[in-house]
Amino acid sequence: MTEAVAVQRNDTSPKRSDIILDVKGLKKFFPIQKGLLRRVVGYVKAVDDVSFFVREGETLGLVGESGCGKTTAGRTIIRLYEPTGGDVYFSSRVLGENGKPKMVNLAQMDKSQMKLIRQEISMVFQDPVNSLNPRMTVGDIVAEPMRIHGKYGVDSERVIISLLERVGLRPDHLRRYPHEFSGGQRQRIGIARALSLNPRLVICDEPVSALDVSIQAQTLNLLEDLQNDFNLAYIFVAHDLSVVQHISDRVAVMYVGKVAEMADSDELYNHPLHPYTEALMSAVPKPDPKYKSERIIMQGDVADPSNPPSGCYFHPRCRYAEAICKEKVPEFRELRPDHFVACHRAEELTLKGV
Amino acid sequence: MVAKAGTRREVKAKQVSQSYLSLVWWKFKKNRVAVFGGIILILMYFCMCIIPEFIAPYDLEHSTNFPEARPQTIRFIDAQGKFSIQPFVYGLDKKIDEKLRKRVFVENTSVKYPISLFVKGDKYKLLGFIPGDIHLFGIRNAQKDQYVFIMGTDSLGRDFFSRIIFGGRLSLLIGLIGQVLTLLFGSVLGAVSGYYGGAVDMFVQRFTEFLSAFPDIPLFMALAAAIPKYWSPIAVYFMLTIILAFVRWGGLARQVRGLILSLREREYVLAAKSAGASDARLMFQHLLPGTVSHIIVIATLSIPGMILAETSLSWLGLGLRAPLTSWGVLLQEAGTVYAIRFTPWQLWTVIFILIAIMAYNMLGDGLRDAMDPYGGR
Ligand SMILES: Nc1ncnc2c1ncn2[C@@H]1O[C@H](COP(=O)(O)OP(=O)(O)OP(=O)(O)O)[C@@H](O)[C@H]1O
Ligand code: SF4
Ligand SMILES: [Mg+2]
């Protein structure tokens, strides 16, 4: 099986075998409908040929401006949205035999098999208000995944209490309702819910962007501690490179439904290969006030995902753009070890990191 | 000191740790107007739908020798200026009014009938099976032609107050039962339409649009006119209820659909979905509970419309017909120039309809405010 999968992999494949999630050419188009008969007049290409992978126990940061398809990518992986195309390979323990994980394609999975996989992948959401049902107690909210999978038993309440304590809540919070908690506490409840079935991969969709700055750091630390304790892999979605910098082992930068660049965090920050990454990084505030870098102002707006530009989607805003950029879509390729980029001029350009 | 602070905090914790429903109830209780409306409605439904035979001094069809008698004044002080703690009415004498060229009844100040509570009178069966003959008020040991008509009589000499009480039973129930049916049609179809979308949604949507494109009253009239004349009054009553519900479910279905559509995208629903929740679980645990408060408010606020629809249909002669007695039927009898000229007390029905409708609106407004205890969420 591993060999069969290995054959299917192309050049974006990781060299190591501890891959937990391998997304290949994932696409999600939302139809645009018009008129009484709801004729489809076009598509929003929210996720358009996205490839990345996540290793066991590591954090992959997924960054990009608002509307570039980060949320859609996360939700399509876990099949909240049906993928339009592409494959999502996941190394599943539940479907594997005698403790050995098995690579399965989530994009092709039927509903009942997918339900089993859902024990291994969970989500943390952005909005601390909307992500908890106001009519359920904290205990019921955290227990819900267990109930769904028929794993709620006599000692489950004890498990839930210890989970609540682990995320920094008190046992007596069990019978309270979400509206009694602050934003940071609610996010902890959401994290406890995500961990209640012992998942191996957690998709965190901007888990801290709705929180106060002081609470953000606490929550990020909690997520890191939990990662070490439970050997979790994270896909950490954010629109802000400085948040991702702290927590990510590797970073994938998205632009209008595509991954522009993917590399180890340090590598990416020190040697960006994509002009878009460089522009994003010039906007990150520097800790040293004496160090003044010019901020690269991108002209124009983010491209419209329902009507993207030709060639490289970034060309109307790119200050290095040349004729070829308008015509040909750049290939997403591994230019340096473990460093992937989609830019025609990546080889020749020397870009500034942080 | 420390211990005191501790207990205070605990008390506070108890106060805030309340379920959604207890929060709603707590907020509702503080709204005097709404509570008042609710009490009025409970009283009206209890008196008119459960124990009307006891409340009304006479039977619905009890005709007397006093047709078109004007309401008797309830008095405490008699013609001689003597005060009695027990209220009384004067007896009625027949007289020919020369100017009106019509027989009228005038008070005979030499005959006093004291009004007592809990008097024996017409026999009845409460709810159809509890026998009794005690009425809330009346004349104790009444002889022939001794009556109390606090709201006058109709052309057959039937006590109008009693008729309003009995009329209320049908009118109030048609509002309630019709609304329950509307609720069932509307919320099931709306929820299914919002949740599944696609072709089902399309069909339900177009159908509700089709229904709402018709003006209500002509549609009622067409449907009501189609009820066969030979049907028993009770069958007509139920058919009318169903027609009212059928014409009015569309609005509710649309609202429920909209709510479900918006709730469906809430992150807590996505969270349950991403954990593998079944359709049934999503529907009954996460989606419908979020719409219940809205449904109740919408339903409460639209019962008056239902009552008015019955009233107007019956008034037009297309709804209920005698011997069934509802407020609409009573109004129809009162709706002639003759009646307005000579028996204006028959318009008392309007007062009762207004009270019921205002009470529903007060209750509905209060519920709407209370259902939103988190303020906007
Ligand atoms: N259910 C949907 N139907 C139609 N279009 C959608 C839907 N969800 C997202 N889109 C569109 O897809 C694009 C990507 O949206 P997405 O929410 O994935 O962006 P994002 O990167 O998460 O942005 P943000 O940082 O604002 O959360 C947007 O243009 C959005 O309008
Ligand atoms: S391909 Fe061309 S336009 Fe696109 S990022 Fe590279 S240089 Fe800029
Ligand atoms: Mg998003």
mmCIF file of N, CA and C in Angstrom, chain B residues 78-142:
data_model
loop_
_atom_site.group_PDB
_atom_site.id
_atom_site.type_symbol
_atom_site.label_atom_id
_atom_site.label_comp_id
_atom_site.label_asym_id
_atom_site.label_seq_id
_atom_site.Cartn_x
_atom_site.Cartn_y
_atom_site.Cartn_z
ATOM 1 N N ASP B 78 -80.602 51.682 45.353
ATOM 2 C CA ASP B 78 -81.887 51.590 44.671
ATOM 3 C C ASP B 78 -82.549 52.962 44.550
ATOM 4 N N ALA B 79 -83.762 52.985 43.984
ATOM 5 C CA ALA B 79 -84.447 54.241 43.692
ATOM 6 C C ALA B 79 -84.695 55.058 44.950
ATOM 7 N N GLN B 80 -84.824 54.350 46.094
ATOM 8 C CA GLN B 80 -85.047 55.081 47.348
ATOM 9 C C GLN B 80 -83.734 55.547 47.973
ATOM 10 N N GLY B 81 -82.639 55.338 47.327
ATOM 11 C CA GLY B 81 -81.356 55.755 47.882
ATOM 12 C C GLY B 81 -80.804 54.792 48.914
ATOM 13 N N LYS B 82 -81.412 53.572 48.980
ATOM 14 C CA LYS B 82 -80.922 52.613 49.963
ATOM 15 C C LYS B 82 -79.745 51.828 49.369
ATOM 16 N N PHE B 83 -78.696 51.700 50.175
ATOM 17 C CA PHE B 83 -77.500 51.010 49.691
ATOM 18 C C PHE B 83 -77.511 49.553 50.151
ATOM 19 N N SER B 84 -77.186 48.632 49.246
ATOM 20 C CA SER B 84 -77.009 47.245 49.682
ATOM 21 C C SER B 84 -75.673 46.746 49.141
ATOM 22 N N ILE B 85 -74.997 45.972 49.939
ATOM 23 C CA ILE B 85 -73.680 45.483 49.554
ATOM 24 C C ILE B 85 -73.802 44.471 48.425
ATOM 25 N N GLN B 86 -74.964 43.805 48.351
ATOM 26 C CA GLN B 86 -75.171 42.826 47.277
ATOM 27 C C GLN B 86 -75.726 43.535 46.039
ATOM 28 N N PRO B 87 -75.056 43.389 44.888
ATOM 29 C CA PRO B 87 -75.563 44.060 43.698
ATOM 30 C C PRO B 87 -76.897 43.474 43.253
ATOM 31 N N PHE B 88 -77.677 44.267 42.540
ATOM 32 C CA PHE B 88 -78.963 43.767 42.065
ATOM 33 C C PHE B 88 -79.274 44.404 40.716
ATOM 34 N N VAL B 89 -80.264 43.850 40.005
ATOM 35 C CA VAL B 89 -80.788 44.492 38.802
ATOM 36 C C VAL B 89 -82.291 44.635 38.981
ATOM 37 N N TYR B 90 -82.871 45.593 38.260
ATOM 38 C CA TYR B 90 -84.318 45.734 38.283
ATOM 39 C C TYR B 90 -84.951 44.784 37.286
ATOM 40 N N GLY B 91 -86.184 44.432 37.549
ATOM 41 C CA GLY B 91 -86.924 43.605 36.606
ATOM 42 C C GLY B 91 -87.258 44.381 35.347
ATOM 43 N N LEU B 92 -87.685 43.664 34.305
ATOM 44 C CA LEU B 92 -87.952 44.308 33.025
ATOM 45 C C LEU B 92 -89.452 44.294 32.727
ATOM 46 N N ASP B 93 -89.951 45.436 32.234
ATOM 47 C CA ASP B 93 -91.338 45.528 31.807
ATOM 48 C C ASP B 93 -91.395 45.799 30.317
ATOM 49 N N LYS B 94 -92.372 45.141 29.653
ATOM 50 C CA LYS B 94 -92.533 45.359 28.224
ATOM 51 C C LYS B 94 -93.238 46.701 27.997
ATOM 52 N N LYS B 95 -92.859 47.437 26.948
ATOM 53 C CA LYS B 95 -93.467 48.712 26.669
ATOM 54 C C LYS B 95 -93.408 48.947 25.172
ATOM 55 N N ILE B 96 -94.361 49.662 24.631
ATOM 56 C CA ILE B 96 -94.274 50.006 23.211
ATOM 57 C C ILE B 96 -93.727 51.419 23.102
ATOM 58 N N ASP B 97 -92.636 51.553 22.406
ATOM 59 C CA ASP B 97 -92.060 52.877 22.219
ATOM 60 C C ASP B 97 -92.699 53.495 20.993
ATOM 61 N N GLU B 98 -93.451 54.613 21.216
ATOM 62 C CA GLU B 98 -94.222 55.195 20.123
ATOM 63 C C GLU B 98 -93.320 55.745 19.023
ATOM 64 N N LYS B 99 -92.221 56.371 19.464
ATOM 65 C CA LYS B 99 -91.358 57.016 18.486
ATOM 66 C C LYS B 99 -90.661 55.980 17.591
ATOM 67 N N LEU B 100 -90.129 54.931 18.258
ATOM 68 C CA LEU B 100 -89.433 53.897 17.486
ATOM 69 C C LEU B 100 -90.428 52.957 16.810
ATOM 70 N N ARG B 101 -91.683 52.996 17.263
ATOM 71 C CA ARG B 101 -92.720 52.077 16.786
ATOM 72 C C ARG B 101 -92.238 50.647 16.946
ATOM 73 N N LYS B 102 -91.878 50.332 18.192
ATOM 74 C CA LYS B 102 -91.219 49.058 18.425
ATOM 75 C C LYS B 102 -91.392 48.703 19.896
ATOM 76 N N ARG B 103 -91.391 47.386 20.152
ATOM 77 C CA ARG B 103 -91.507 46.937 21.532
ATOM 78 C C ARG B 103 -90.150 47.051 22.205
ATOM 79 N N VAL B 104 -90.108 47.651 23.402
ATOM 80 C CA VAL B 104 -88.838 47.732 24.139
ATOM 81 C C VAL B 104 -89.077 47.274 25.574
ATOM 82 N N PHE B 105 -87.965 47.082 26.311
ATOM 83 C CA PHE B 105 -88.072 46.707 27.722
ATOM 84 C C PHE B 105 -87.492 47.816 28.568
ATOM 85 N N VAL B 106 -88.242 48.185 29.630
ATOM 86 C CA VAL B 106 -87.723 49.217 30.531
ATOM 87 C C VAL B 106 -87.618 48.639 31.929
ATOM 88 N N GLU B 107 -86.755 49.250 32.745
ATOM 89 C CA GLU B 107 -86.539 48.762 34.097
ATOM 90 C C GLU B 107 -87.749 49.087 34.966
ATOM 91 N N ASN B 108 -88.167 48.130 35.772
ATOM 92 C CA ASN B 108 -89.251 48.323 36.726
ATOM 93 C C ASN B 108 -88.628 48.457 38.095
ATOM 94 N N THR B 109 -88.572 49.703 38.600
ATOM 95 C CA THR B 109 -87.784 49.945 39.810
ATOM 96 C C THR B 109 -88.424 49.361 41.057
ATOM 97 N N SER B 110 -89.600 48.766 40.934
ATOM 98 C CA SER B 110 -90.191 48.186 42.140
ATOM 99 C C SER B 110 -89.811 46.705 42.301
ATOM 100 N N VAL B 111 -89.212 46.114 41.264
ATOM 101 C CA VAL B 111 -88.814 44.706 41.377
ATOM 102 C C VAL B 111 -87.291 44.611 41.353
ATOM 103 N N LYS B 112 -86.711 44.091 42.434
ATOM 104 C CA LYS B 112 -85.261 43.951 42.504
ATOM 105 C C LYS B 112 -84.897 42.471 42.482
ATOM 106 N N TYR B 113 -83.936 42.138 41.616
ATOM 107 C CA TYR B 113 -83.388 40.780 41.653
ATOM 108 C C TYR B 113 -81.945 40.851 42.136
ATOM 109 N N PRO B 114 -81.656 40.401 43.346
ATOM 110 C CA PRO B 114 -80.258 40.411 43.788
ATOM 111 C C PRO B 114 -79.432 39.380 43.001
ATOM 112 N N ILE B 115 -78.187 39.766 42.686
ATOM 113 C CA ILE B 115 -77.293 38.861 41.953
ATOM 114 C C ILE B 115 -76.456 38.092 42.955
ATOM 115 N N SER B 116 -76.463 36.771 42.846
ATOM 116 C CA SER B 116 -75.680 35.947 43.764
ATOM 117 C C SER B 116 -74.632 35.179 42.983
ATOM 118 N N LEU B 117 -73.619 34.723 43.711
ATOM 119 C CA LEU B 117 -72.587 33.877 43.106
ATOM 120 C C LEU B 117 -72.993 32.417 43.266
ATOM 121 N N PHE B 118 -72.525 31.579 42.367
ATOM 122 C CA PHE B 118 -72.706 30.122 42.437
ATOM 123 C C PHE B 118 -74.168 29.733 42.609
ATOM 124 N N VAL B 119 -74.973 30.051 41.605
ATOM 125 C CA VAL B 119 -76.391 29.717 41.694
ATOM 126 C C VAL B 119 -76.708 28.551 40.766
ATOM 127 N N LYS B 120 -77.754 27.837 41.125
ATOM 128 C CA LYS B 120 -78.244 26.747 40.278
ATOM 129 C C LYS B 120 -78.919 27.332 39.043
ATOM 130 N N GLY B 121 -78.743 26.665 37.912
ATOM 131 C CA GLY B 121 -79.377 27.169 36.701
ATOM 132 C C GLY B 121 -79.475 26.055 35.675
ATOM 133 N N ASP B 122 -79.295 26.422 34.377
ATOM 134 C CA ASP B 122 -79.367 25.418 33.313
ATOM 135 C C ASP B 122 -78.373 24.301 33.577
ATOM 136 N N LYS B 123 -78.805 23.071 33.276
ATOM 137 C CA LYS B 123 -77.896 21.931 33.437
ATOM 138 C C LYS B 123 -76.889 21.907 32.301
ATOM 139 N N TYR B 124 -75.690 21.409 32.594
ATOM 140 C CA TYR B 124 -74.657 21.339 31.531
ATOM 141 C C TYR B 124 -73.711 20.194 31.798
ATOM 142 N N LYS B 125 -72.875 19.921 30.831
ATOM 143 C CA LYS B 125 -71.771 18.969 31.008
ATOM 144 C C LYS B 125 -70.470 19.668 30.623
ATOM 145 N N LEU B 126 -69.598 19.907 31.625
ATOM 146 C CA LEU B 126 -68.314 20.554 31.361
ATOM 147 C C LEU B 126 -67.467 19.646 30.495
ATOM 148 N N LEU B 127 -66.867 20.196 29.456
ATOM 149 C CA LEU B 127 -66.019 19.451 28.528
ATOM 150 C C LEU B 127 -66.738 18.232 27.977
ATOM 151 N N GLY B 128 -68.077 18.296 28.042
ATOM 152 C CA GLY B 128 -68.852 17.208 27.477
ATOM 153 C C GLY B 128 -69.081 16.035 28.401
ATOM 154 N N PHE B 129 -68.484 16.021 29.597
ATOM 155 C CA PHE B 129 -68.728 14.850 30.437
ATOM 156 C C PHE B 129 -68.854 15.131 31.942
ATOM 157 N N ILE B 130 -68.483 16.324 32.414
ATOM 158 C CA ILE B 130 -68.633 16.580 33.852
ATOM 159 C C ILE B 130 -69.973 17.275 34.069
ATOM 160 N N PRO B 131 -70.963 16.597 34.618
ATOM 161 C CA PRO B 131 -72.279 17.206 34.749
ATOM 162 C C PRO B 131 -72.287 18.260 35.850
ATOM 163 N N GLY B 132 -73.168 19.261 35.714
ATOM 164 C CA GLY B 132 -73.279 20.295 36.738
ATOM 165 C C GLY B 132 -74.450 21.206 36.413
ATOM 166 N N ASP B 133 -74.827 22.033 37.375
ATOM 167 C CA ASP B 133 -75.862 23.031 37.094
ATOM 168 C C ASP B 133 -75.592 24.332 37.846
ATOM 169 N N ILE B 134 -74.366 24.453 38.404
ATOM 170 C CA ILE B 134 -74.014 25.677 39.124
ATOM 171 C C ILE B 134 -73.400 26.678 38.145
ATOM 172 N N HIS B 135 -73.810 27.932 38.214
ATOM 173 C CA HIS B 135 -73.239 28.971 37.357
ATOM 174 C C HIS B 135 -72.573 30.015 38.223
ATOM 175 N N LEU B 136 -71.588 30.700 37.628
ATOM 176 C CA LEU B 136 -70.787 31.650 38.393
ATOM 177 C C LEU B 136 -71.674 32.699 39.070
ATOM 178 N N PHE B 137 -72.621 33.262 38.310
ATOM 179 C CA PHE B 137 -73.508 34.233 38.945
ATOM 180 C C PHE B 137 -74.905 34.115 38.339
ATOM 181 N N GLY B 138 -75.874 34.753 38.953
ATOM 182 C CA GLY B 138 -77.249 34.690 38.474
ATOM 183 C C GLY B 138 -78.194 35.058 39.610
ATOM 184 N N ILE B 139 -79.453 34.711 39.425
ATOM 185 C CA ILE B 139 -80.448 35.020 40.459
ATOM 186 C C ILE B 139 -80.779 33.728 41.192
ATOM 187 N N ARG B 140 -80.606 33.756 42.513
ATOM 188 C CA ARG B 140 -80.868 32.540 43.271
ATOM 189 C C ARG B 140 -82.367 32.218 43.259
ATOM 190 N N ASN B 141 -82.699 30.959 43.078
ATOM 191 C CA ASN B 141 -84.086 30.505 43.017
ATOM 192 C C ASN B 141 -84.915 31.315 42.025
ATOM 193 N N ALA B 142 -84.362 31.518 40.849
ATOM 194 C CA ALA B 142 -85.043 32.346 39.851
ATOM 195 C C ALA B 142 -86.361 31.708 39.453
#
